[in-house]
Coordinates of C-alpha atoms in Angstrom, one line a residue:
M1 CA 6.0 16.0 -8.3
L2 CA 4.3 12.6 -8.6
L3 CA 1.1 11.4 -6.9
Y4 CA 1.9 8.2 -5.0
F5 CA -0.8 5.8 -3.8
V6 CA 0.3 3.9 -0.8
Y7 CA -1.5 0.9 0.8
N8 CA 1.4 -0.9 2.4
A9 CA 3.7 -0.1 5.4
R10 CA 4.6 3.3 4.0
I11 CA 1.1 4.5 4.8
A12 CA 2.3 4.8 8.4
P13 CA 3.4 8.4 8.9
D14 CA 6.8 7.5 10.5
T15 CA 7.6 5.0 7.8
M16 CA 6.7 7.4 5.0
S17 CA 8.6 10.3 6.5
A18 CA 11.8 8.1 6.9
T19 CA 11.5 7.0 3.3
A20 CA 10.5 10.1 1.6
P21 CA 10.9 13.1 4.0
S22 CA 9.5 15.7 1.5
A23 CA 6.3 13.7 0.8
E24 CA 3.1 15.6 1.5
F25 CA -0.2 13.9 2.3
Q26 CA -2.9 14.9 -0.2
F27 CA -6.1 12.8 0.3
I28 CA -7.3 9.3 0.8
A29 CA -8.4 7.3 -2.1
H30 CA -9.1 3.8 -3.4
L31 CA -8.3 1.6 -6.3
P32 CA -11.8 0.4 -7.5
G33 CA -11.5 -3.1 -9.1
W34 CA -8.3 -4.0 -7.3
G35 CA -7.8 -6.5 -4.5
L36 CA -5.3 -7.0 -1.7
S37 CA -3.2 -10.2 -1.4
F38 CA 0.0 -11.3 0.3
P39 CA 2.0 -13.0 -2.5
I40 CA 5.5 -12.0 -1.4
N41 CA 7.2 -14.3 1.2
D42 CA 9.7 -12.2 3.1
E43 CA 12.0 -13.7 5.8
N44 CA 13.0 -10.3 7.2
W45 CA 9.4 -9.4 7.9
G46 CA 8.6 -13.0 9.0
G47 CA 5.7 -13.6 6.6
G48 CA 3.8 -12.4 3.6
L49 CA 4.0 -8.9 2.2
P50 CA 1.2 -7.2 0.4
S51 CA 0.4 -6.5 -3.2
V52 CA -2.6 -5.3 -5.2
Q53 CA -3.9 -6.8 -8.3
P54 CA -7.1 -6.3 -10.5
E55 CA -9.9 -8.0 -8.9
E56 CA -13.4 -7.2 -10.0
G57 CA -15.8 -6.3 -7.1
H58 CA -13.0 -5.4 -4.7
T59 CA -11.3 -2.1 -3.8
V60 CA -8.1 -1.2 -2.0
W61 CA -8.0 1.9 0.2
G62 CA -4.8 4.0 0.7
A63 CA -3.4 7.5 1.1
V64 CA -2.1 9.6 -1.8
F65 CA 1.1 11.6 -1.3
K66 CA 2.7 14.3 -3.5
V67 CA 6.3 13.1 -3.8
P68 CA 9.2 15.2 -5.2
E69 CA 11.2 13.5 -8.0
A70 CA 14.2 13.5 -5.5
D71 CA 12.3 11.2 -3.0
I72 CA 10.7 8.9 -5.5
A73 CA 13.9 6.9 -6.0
S74 CA 14.1 6.2 -2.3
I75 CA 10.5 4.9 -2.4
H76 CA 11.3 2.7 -5.4
G77 CA 14.4 1.4 -3.6
I78 CA 12.4 0.3 -0.6
E79 CA 9.7 -1.2 -2.7
D80 CA 12.2 -3.0 -4.8
G81 CA 13.8 -4.5 -1.6
E82 CA 10.2 -5.9 -0.8
R83 CA 10.1 -7.3 -4.4
R84 CA 7.5 -4.8 -5.8
V85 CA 7.6 -2.7 -9.0
A86 CA 6.0 0.7 -9.8
I87 CA 2.9 0.9 -12.1
E88 CA 0.7 3.9 -13.1
T89 CA -3.0 3.5 -12.4
E90 CA -6.1 5.6 -11.5
A91 CA -7.1 6.2 -7.8
M92 CA -10.5 7.5 -6.9
D93 CA -10.8 10.0 -4.1
R94 CA -13.9 10.3 -1.8
M95 CA -15.6 12.8 -4.1
G96 CA -15.3 10.3 -7.1
K97 CA -12.7 12.3 -8.9
R98 CA -10.0 10.1 -10.6
H99 CA -6.2 10.8 -10.3
Q100 CA -3.2 9.2 -12.1
V101 CA -1.0 7.8 -9.5
I102 CA 1.9 5.4 -9.1
T103 CA 1.7 2.5 -6.8
H104 CA 3.7 -0.8 -6.4
V105 CA 2.7 -4.3 -7.1
A106 CA 4.5 -7.6 -6.8
A107 CA 7.4 -7.9 -9.2
E108 CA 6.3 -11.4 -10.2
E109 CA 2.8 -12.6 -10.7
S110 CA 1.9 -15.5 -8.3
S111 CA -1.2 -17.3 -7.4
S112 CA 0.5 -18.2 -4.1
T113 CA -0.4 -16.4 -0.9
Y114 CA 1.4 -16.4 2.4
P115 CA 0.3 -15.8 5.9
P116 CA 0.8 -12.0 6.3
S117 CA 3.6 -10.7 8.5
A118 CA 1.9 -9.5 11.7
D119 CA 4.3 -6.5 12.2
Y120 CA 3.8 -5.4 8.6
V121 CA -0.1 -5.5 8.9
R122 CA 0.2 -3.6 12.1
L123 CA 2.0 -0.8 10.3
M124 CA -0.7 -0.9 7.6
M125 CA -3.4 -0.7 10.3
W126 CA -1.7 2.2 12.2
G127 CA -1.5 4.3 9.0
S128 CA -4.9 3.4 7.9
R129 CA -6.3 4.6 11.2
H130 CA -4.1 7.7 11.2
W131 CA -5.4 8.8 7.8
S132 CA -9.0 7.8 8.7
L133 CA -9.5 5.2 6.1
P134 CA -13.0 3.5 6.0
A135 CA -13.7 1.3 9.0
G136 CA -14.6 -1.6 6.7
W137 CA -11.0 -1.4 5.2
I138 CA -9.5 -1.4 8.7
A139 CA -11.6 -4.3 9.8
G140 CA -10.5 -6.3 6.7
L141 CA -6.8 -5.6 7.7
D142 CA -7.6 -6.8 11.2
E143 CA -8.9 -10.0 9.7
H144 CA -5.5 -10.4 7.9
L145 CA -3.8 -9.9 11.4
D146 CA -5.9 -12.9 12.7
N147 CA -4.2 -15.0 9.9
A148 CA -0.7 -13.5 10.4
S149 CA 2.5 -15.3 11.1

């Protein structure tokens, strides 16, 4: 079993269960010192897709799932289709405990950003609300929606 930190569309429960049916929600957490951007232009989604990158003074909130090895390949396949690759990093839960997790980042480093896909950001917001992520994080996603394509 692996711990998977998800901040993107897979944070929405229906999206996660369709991708990794055996994944089990564990807790919410954040990546301190990381920021959210939209460096992946995707015609299928009609706009930019998110990634995270080290960014001092910022944090990215998400949900951590326990994922069996059998389901991780499916997650990697979807993420690969959205041009992200897996990395290992540390996520911090609300109690301040650090956990080794995998997450996905843009496959290619880019200083470009694109207007976010409105449909994609809506999935991120729905999942963030469902898992009760901090209101400030959800408000930030809502601001991205204002700039969406």
